[in-house]
Amino acid sequence: LVDLSTGKVVEELPLKTGANVFVIGGNHVGETAKVSEIVQGTMRRKTLVKLRRNNESFQTVSRNLITIDIHTREWLEAIE
């Protein structure tokens, strides 16, 4: 989370199971979801994050996600 008046980071939200995320790349760009599982990558494969939104499941690479708090998720879903 960032304090908009100072531009400083006041809290880091880790990417972990159960975290709320905003998708910034891929087929589901602009959507919010909840992390259901993180599949660690290898030297050949990037880390995949399995997500759930309503009754839909999908996955993307971790670089396509920004972790958000519940209030931000509720706000984003209200304006969709």
mmCIF file of N, CA and C in Angstrom:
data_model
loop_
_atom_site.group_PDB
_atom_site.id
_atom_site.type_symbol
_atom_site.label_atom_id
_atom_site.label_comp_id
_atom_site.label_asym_id
_atom_site.label_seq_id
_atom_site.Cartn_x
_atom_site.Cartn_y
_atom_site.Cartn_z
ATOM 1 N N LEU A 1 0.846 -1.175 0.000
ATOM 2 C CA LEU A 1 0.000 0.000 0.000
ATOM 3 C C LEU A 1 0.885 1.229 0.000
ATOM 4 N N VAL A 2 0.458 2.261 -0.705
ATOM 5 C CA VAL A 2 1.237 3.478 -0.852
ATOM 6 C C VAL A 2 0.468 4.646 -0.252
ATOM 7 N N ASP A 3 1.164 5.472 0.540
ATOM 8 C CA ASP A 3 0.599 6.713 1.051
ATOM 9 C C ASP A 3 0.670 7.720 -0.085
ATOM 10 N N LEU A 4 -0.476 8.127 -0.611
ATOM 11 C CA LEU A 4 -0.496 8.997 -1.783
ATOM 12 C C LEU A 4 0.051 10.388 -1.497
ATOM 13 N N SER A 5 -0.021 10.832 -0.250
ATOM 14 C CA SER A 5 0.483 12.173 0.065
ATOM 15 C C SER A 5 2.007 12.224 0.061
ATOM 16 N N THR A 6 2.652 11.108 0.422
ATOM 17 C CA THR A 6 4.120 11.088 0.472
ATOM 18 C C THR A 6 4.735 10.244 -0.631
ATOM 19 N N GLY A 7 3.960 9.352 -1.217
ATOM 20 C CA GLY A 7 4.476 8.455 -2.241
ATOM 21 C C GLY A 7 5.291 7.307 -1.676
ATOM 22 N N LYS A 8 5.238 7.124 -0.359
ATOM 23 C CA LYS A 8 6.020 6.061 0.285
ATOM 24 C C LYS A 8 5.180 4.807 0.488
ATOM 25 N N VAL A 9 5.862 3.662 0.379
ATOM 26 C CA VAL A 9 5.219 2.383 0.640
ATOM 27 C C VAL A 9 5.023 2.253 2.148
ATOM 28 N N VAL A 10 3.772 2.012 2.572
ATOM 29 C CA VAL A 10 3.501 1.875 4.004
ATOM 30 C C VAL A 10 3.261 0.426 4.409
ATOM 31 N N GLU A 11 2.938 -0.423 3.437
ATOM 32 C CA GLU A 11 2.726 -1.840 3.734
ATOM 33 C C GLU A 11 2.890 -2.643 2.450
ATOM 34 N N GLU A 12 3.600 -3.768 2.545
ATOM 35 C CA GLU A 12 3.722 -4.685 1.421
ATOM 36 C C GLU A 12 2.714 -5.807 1.605
ATOM 37 N N LEU A 13 2.002 -6.133 0.542
ATOM 38 C CA LEU A 13 1.036 -7.229 0.565
ATOM 39 C C LEU A 13 1.640 -8.395 -0.198
ATOM 40 N N PRO A 14 1.993 -9.474 0.495
ATOM 41 C CA PRO A 14 2.667 -10.592 -0.175
ATOM 42 C C PRO A 14 1.723 -11.368 -1.099
ATOM 43 N N LEU A 15 2.297 -11.929 -2.144
ATOM 44 C CA LEU A 15 1.566 -12.809 -3.038
ATOM 45 C C LEU A 15 1.577 -14.196 -2.404
ATOM 46 N N LYS A 16 0.447 -14.613 -1.872
ATOM 47 C CA LYS A 16 0.327 -15.906 -1.202
ATOM 48 C C LYS A 16 -1.081 -16.436 -1.386
ATOM 49 N N THR A 17 -1.280 -17.694 -1.044
ATOM 50 C CA THR A 17 -2.601 -18.303 -1.144
ATOM 51 C C THR A 17 -3.593 -17.494 -0.320
ATOM 52 N N GLY A 18 -4.734 -17.180 -0.934
ATOM 53 C CA GLY A 18 -5.771 -16.393 -0.268
ATOM 54 C C GLY A 18 -5.677 -14.901 -0.526
ATOM 55 N N ALA A 19 -4.581 -14.443 -1.136
ATOM 56 C CA ALA A 19 -4.403 -13.012 -1.397
ATOM 57 C C ALA A 19 -5.344 -12.542 -2.498
ATOM 58 N N ASN A 20 -5.787 -11.307 -2.393
ATOM 59 C CA ASN A 20 -6.568 -10.659 -3.437
ATOM 60 C C ASN A 20 -5.593 -10.043 -4.433
ATOM 61 N N VAL A 21 -5.886 -10.189 -5.724
ATOM 62 C CA VAL A 21 -4.992 -9.672 -6.755
ATOM 63 C C VAL A 21 -5.773 -8.954 -7.849
ATOM 64 N N PHE A 22 -5.058 -8.068 -8.540
ATOM 65 C CA PHE A 22 -5.559 -7.382 -9.724
ATOM 66 C C PHE A 22 -4.685 -7.840 -10.876
ATOM 67 N N VAL A 23 -5.308 -8.287 -11.954
ATOM 68 C CA VAL A 23 -4.575 -8.829 -13.103
ATOM 69 C C VAL A 23 -4.197 -7.680 -14.037
ATOM 70 N N ILE A 24 -2.884 -7.534 -14.310
ATOM 71 C CA ILE A 24 -2.396 -6.430 -15.143
ATOM 72 C C ILE A 24 -1.868 -6.895 -16.499
ATOM 73 N N GLY A 25 -1.982 -8.196 -16.790
ATOM 74 C CA GLY A 25 -1.533 -8.712 -18.074
ATOM 75 C C GLY A 25 -2.196 -10.038 -18.373
ATOM 76 N N GLY A 26 -2.190 -10.433 -19.632
ATOM 77 C CA GLY A 26 -2.780 -11.712 -20.017
ATOM 78 C C GLY A 26 -4.237 -11.585 -20.437
ATOM 79 N N ASN A 27 -4.898 -12.722 -20.574
ATOM 80 C CA ASN A 27 -6.283 -12.755 -21.051
ATOM 81 C C ASN A 27 -7.289 -12.147 -20.088
ATOM 82 N N HIS A 28 -6.980 -12.102 -18.804
ATOM 83 C CA HIS A 28 -7.924 -11.618 -17.796
ATOM 84 C C HIS A 28 -7.551 -10.236 -17.265
ATOM 85 N N VAL A 29 -6.799 -9.472 -18.050
ATOM 86 C CA VAL A 29 -6.358 -8.146 -17.630
ATOM 87 C C VAL A 29 -7.554 -7.299 -17.186
ATOM 88 N N GLY A 30 -7.375 -6.574 -16.085
ATOM 89 C CA GLY A 30 -8.434 -5.710 -15.564
ATOM 90 C C GLY A 30 -9.363 -6.383 -14.579
ATOM 91 N N GLU A 31 -9.175 -7.669 -14.329
ATOM 92 C CA GLU A 31 -10.047 -8.397 -13.411
ATOM 93 C C GLU A 31 -9.397 -8.538 -12.038
ATOM 94 N N THR A 32 -10.246 -8.729 -11.033
ATOM 95 C CA THR A 32 -9.769 -9.053 -9.696
ATOM 96 C C THR A 32 -10.033 -10.532 -9.453
ATOM 97 N N ALA A 33 -9.245 -11.134 -8.570
ATOM 98 C CA ALA A 33 -9.413 -12.555 -8.258
ATOM 99 C C ALA A 33 -8.748 -12.834 -6.912
ATOM 100 N N LYS A 34 -8.862 -14.084 -6.483
ATOM 101 C CA LYS A 34 -8.230 -14.541 -5.246
ATOM 102 C C LYS A 34 -7.294 -15.690 -5.601
ATOM 103 N N VAL A 35 -6.096 -15.688 -5.002
ATOM 104 C CA VAL A 35 -5.105 -16.726 -5.260
ATOM 105 C C VAL A 35 -5.549 -18.026 -4.602
ATOM 106 N N SER A 36 -5.652 -19.100 -5.393
ATOM 107 C CA SER A 36 -6.009 -20.400 -4.840
ATOM 108 C C SER A 36 -4.786 -21.299 -4.663
ATOM 109 N N GLU A 37 -3.744 -21.068 -5.472
ATOM 110 C CA GLU A 37 -2.530 -21.879 -5.370
ATOM 111 C C GLU A 37 -1.397 -21.201 -6.129
ATOM 112 N N ILE A 38 -0.187 -21.383 -5.633
ATOM 113 C CA ILE A 38 1.007 -20.893 -6.335
ATOM 114 C C ILE A 38 1.860 -22.103 -6.679
ATOM 115 N N VAL A 39 2.118 -22.281 -7.969
ATOM 116 C CA VAL A 39 2.923 -23.397 -8.451
ATOM 117 C C VAL A 39 4.309 -22.833 -8.759
ATOM 118 N N GLN A 40 5.269 -23.143 -7.900
ATOM 119 C CA GLN A 40 6.614 -22.596 -8.052
ATOM 120 C C GLN A 40 7.222 -22.994 -9.389
ATOM 121 N N GLY A 41 7.922 -22.051 -9.979
ATOM 122 C CA GLY A 41 8.555 -22.287 -11.260
ATOM 123 C C GLY A 41 9.877 -23.037 -11.122
ATOM 124 N N THR A 42 10.443 -23.326 -12.248
ATOM 125 C CA THR A 42 11.746 -23.968 -12.313
ATOM 126 C C THR A 42 12.631 -23.074 -13.185
ATOM 127 N N MET A 43 13.793 -23.573 -13.518
ATOM 128 C CA MET A 43 14.668 -22.793 -14.398
ATOM 129 C C MET A 43 14.063 -22.655 -15.798
ATOM 130 N N ARG A 44 13.215 -23.594 -16.187
ATOM 131 C CA ARG A 44 12.608 -23.566 -17.527
ATOM 132 C C ARG A 44 11.189 -23.010 -17.544
ATOM 133 N N ARG A 45 10.519 -23.015 -16.405
ATOM 134 C CA ARG A 45 9.107 -22.612 -16.352
ATOM 135 C C ARG A 45 8.912 -21.537 -15.295
ATOM 136 N N LYS A 46 8.151 -20.513 -15.638
ATOM 137 C CA LYS A 46 7.883 -19.424 -14.709
ATOM 138 C C LYS A 46 6.879 -19.871 -13.641
ATOM 139 N N THR A 47 6.865 -19.171 -12.517
ATOM 140 C CA THR A 47 5.902 -19.453 -11.453
ATOM 141 C C THR A 47 4.499 -19.166 -11.963
ATOM 142 N N LEU A 48 3.594 -20.136 -11.797
ATOM 143 C CA LEU A 48 2.198 -19.978 -12.184
ATOM 144 C C LEU A 48 1.358 -19.745 -10.936
ATOM 145 N N VAL A 49 0.379 -18.881 -11.071
ATOM 146 C CA VAL A 49 -0.531 -18.597 -9.970
ATOM 147 C C VAL A 49 -1.927 -18.997 -10.417
ATOM 148 N N LYS A 50 -2.540 -19.905 -9.660
ATOM 149 C CA LYS A 50 -3.912 -20.328 -9.951
ATOM 150 C C LYS A 50 -4.847 -19.393 -9.201
ATOM 151 N N LEU A 51 -5.844 -18.893 -9.932
ATOM 152 C CA LEU A 51 -6.754 -17.881 -9.400
ATOM 153 C C LEU A 51 -8.198 -18.347 -9.467
ATOM 154 N N ARG A 52 -9.025 -17.725 -8.627
ATOM 155 C CA ARG A 52 -10.450 -18.027 -8.611
ATOM 156 C C ARG A 52 -11.210 -16.707 -8.549
ATOM 157 N N ARG A 53 -12.204 -16.596 -9.425
ATOM 158 C CA ARG A 53 -13.091 -15.434 -9.444
ATOM 159 C C ARG A 53 -14.505 -15.959 -9.641
ATOM 160 N N ASN A 54 -15.351 -15.758 -8.647
ATOM 161 C CA ASN A 54 -16.703 -16.317 -8.649
ATOM 162 C C ASN A 54 -16.585 -17.831 -8.832
ATOM 163 N N ASN A 55 -17.150 -18.390 -9.877
ATOM 164 C CA ASN A 55 -17.060 -19.840 -10.113
ATOM 165 C C ASN A 55 -16.050 -20.182 -11.202
ATOM 166 N N GLU A 56 -15.248 -19.231 -11.581
ATOM 167 C CA GLU A 56 -14.279 -19.427 -12.662
ATOM 168 C C GLU A 56 -12.867 -19.581 -12.096
ATOM 169 N N SER A 57 -12.123 -20.526 -12.627
ATOM 170 C CA SER A 57 -10.718 -20.714 -12.266
ATOM 171 C C SER A 57 -9.866 -20.452 -13.494
ATOM 172 N N PHE A 58 -8.728 -19.802 -13.288
ATOM 173 C CA PHE A 58 -7.779 -19.579 -14.368
ATOM 174 C C PHE A 58 -6.397 -19.412 -13.754
ATOM 175 N N GLN A 59 -5.380 -19.375 -14.597
ATOM 176 C CA GLN A 59 -4.023 -19.214 -14.086
ATOM 177 C C GLN A 59 -3.262 -18.237 -14.965
ATOM 178 N N THR A 60 -2.234 -17.652 -14.379
ATOM 179 C CA THR A 60 -1.373 -16.723 -15.100
ATOM 180 C C THR A 60 -0.003 -16.740 -14.439
ATOM 181 N N VAL A 61 0.951 -16.090 -15.048
ATOM 182 C CA VAL A 61 2.279 -15.984 -14.441
ATOM 183 C C VAL A 61 2.250 -14.871 -13.399
ATOM 184 N N SER A 62 3.106 -14.979 -12.402
ATOM 185 C CA SER A 62 3.064 -14.051 -11.277
ATOM 186 C C SER A 62 3.338 -12.601 -11.682
ATOM 187 N N ARG A 63 4.095 -12.379 -12.736
ATOM 188 C CA ARG A 63 4.396 -10.997 -13.137
ATOM 189 C C ARG A 63 3.158 -10.259 -13.656
ATOM 190 N N ASN A 64 2.073 -10.993 -13.941
ATOM 191 C CA ASN A 64 0.828 -10.379 -14.411
ATOM 192 C C ASN A 64 -0.089 -9.948 -13.278
ATOM 193 N N LEU A 65 0.386 -9.983 -12.041
ATOM 194 C CA LEU A 65 -0.479 -9.730 -10.889
ATOM 195 C C LEU A 65 0.063 -8.635 -9.981
ATOM 196 N N ILE A 66 -0.858 -7.882 -9.394
ATOM 197 C CA ILE A 66 -0.548 -6.947 -8.322
ATOM 198 C C ILE A 66 -1.415 -7.364 -7.136
ATOM 199 N N THR A 67 -0.796 -7.544 -5.978
ATOM 200 C CA THR A 67 -1.548 -7.893 -4.773
ATOM 201 C C THR A 67 -2.246 -6.638 -4.257
ATOM 202 N N ILE A 68 -3.533 -6.767 -3.916
ATOM 203 C CA ILE A 68 -4.327 -5.637 -3.425
ATOM 204 C C ILE A 68 -5.016 -6.033 -2.127
ATOM 205 N N ASP A 69 -5.481 -5.044 -1.376
ATOM 206 C CA ASP A 69 -6.217 -5.348 -0.152
ATOM 207 C C ASP A 69 -7.703 -5.537 -0.483
ATOM 208 N N ILE A 70 -8.454 -6.005 0.490
ATOM 209 C CA ILE A 70 -9.877 -6.312 0.269
ATOM 210 C C ILE A 70 -10.679 -5.061 -0.080
ATOM 211 N N HIS A 71 -10.328 -3.919 0.488
ATOM 212 C CA HIS A 71 -11.072 -2.689 0.202
ATOM 213 C C HIS A 71 -10.876 -2.252 -1.247
ATOM 214 N N THR A 72 -9.667 -2.401 -1.744
ATOM 215 C CA THR A 72 -9.389 -2.079 -3.144
ATOM 216 C C THR A 72 -10.125 -3.042 -4.064
ATOM 217 N N ARG A 73 -10.150 -4.333 -3.696
ATOM 218 C CA ARG A 73 -10.862 -5.307 -4.520
ATOM 219 C C ARG A 73 -12.350 -4.974 -4.583
ATOM 220 N N GLU A 74 -12.943 -4.653 -3.432
ATOM 221 C CA GLU A 74 -14.375 -4.307 -3.413
ATOM 222 C C GLU A 74 -14.654 -3.073 -4.271
ATOM 223 N N TRP A 75 -13.757 -2.075 -4.201
ATOM 224 C CA TRP A 75 -13.921 -0.865 -4.980
ATOM 225 C C TRP A 75 -13.812 -1.161 -6.479
ATOM 226 N N LEU A 76 -12.811 -1.958 -6.867
ATOM 227 C CA LEU A 76 -12.626 -2.303 -8.279
ATOM 228 C C LEU A 76 -13.811 -3.088 -8.827
ATOM 229 N N GLU A 77 -14.347 -4.010 -8.021
ATOM 230 C CA GLU A 77 -15.495 -4.800 -8.478
ATOM 231 C C GLU A 77 -16.736 -3.932 -8.601
ATOM 232 N N ALA A 78 -16.856 -2.911 -7.779
ATOM 233 C CA ALA A 78 -18.022 -2.030 -7.840
ATOM 234 C C ALA A 78 -18.037 -1.178 -9.105
ATOM 235 N N ILE A 79 -16.858 -0.855 -9.641
ATOM 236 C CA ILE A 79 -16.813 0.003 -10.820
ATOM 237 C C ILE A 79 -16.720 -0.789 -12.127
ATOM 238 N N GLU A 80 -16.652 -2.119 -12.053
ATOM 239 C CA GLU A 80 -16.562 -2.939 -13.281
ATOM 240 C C GLU A 80 -17.847 -2.867 -14.068
#
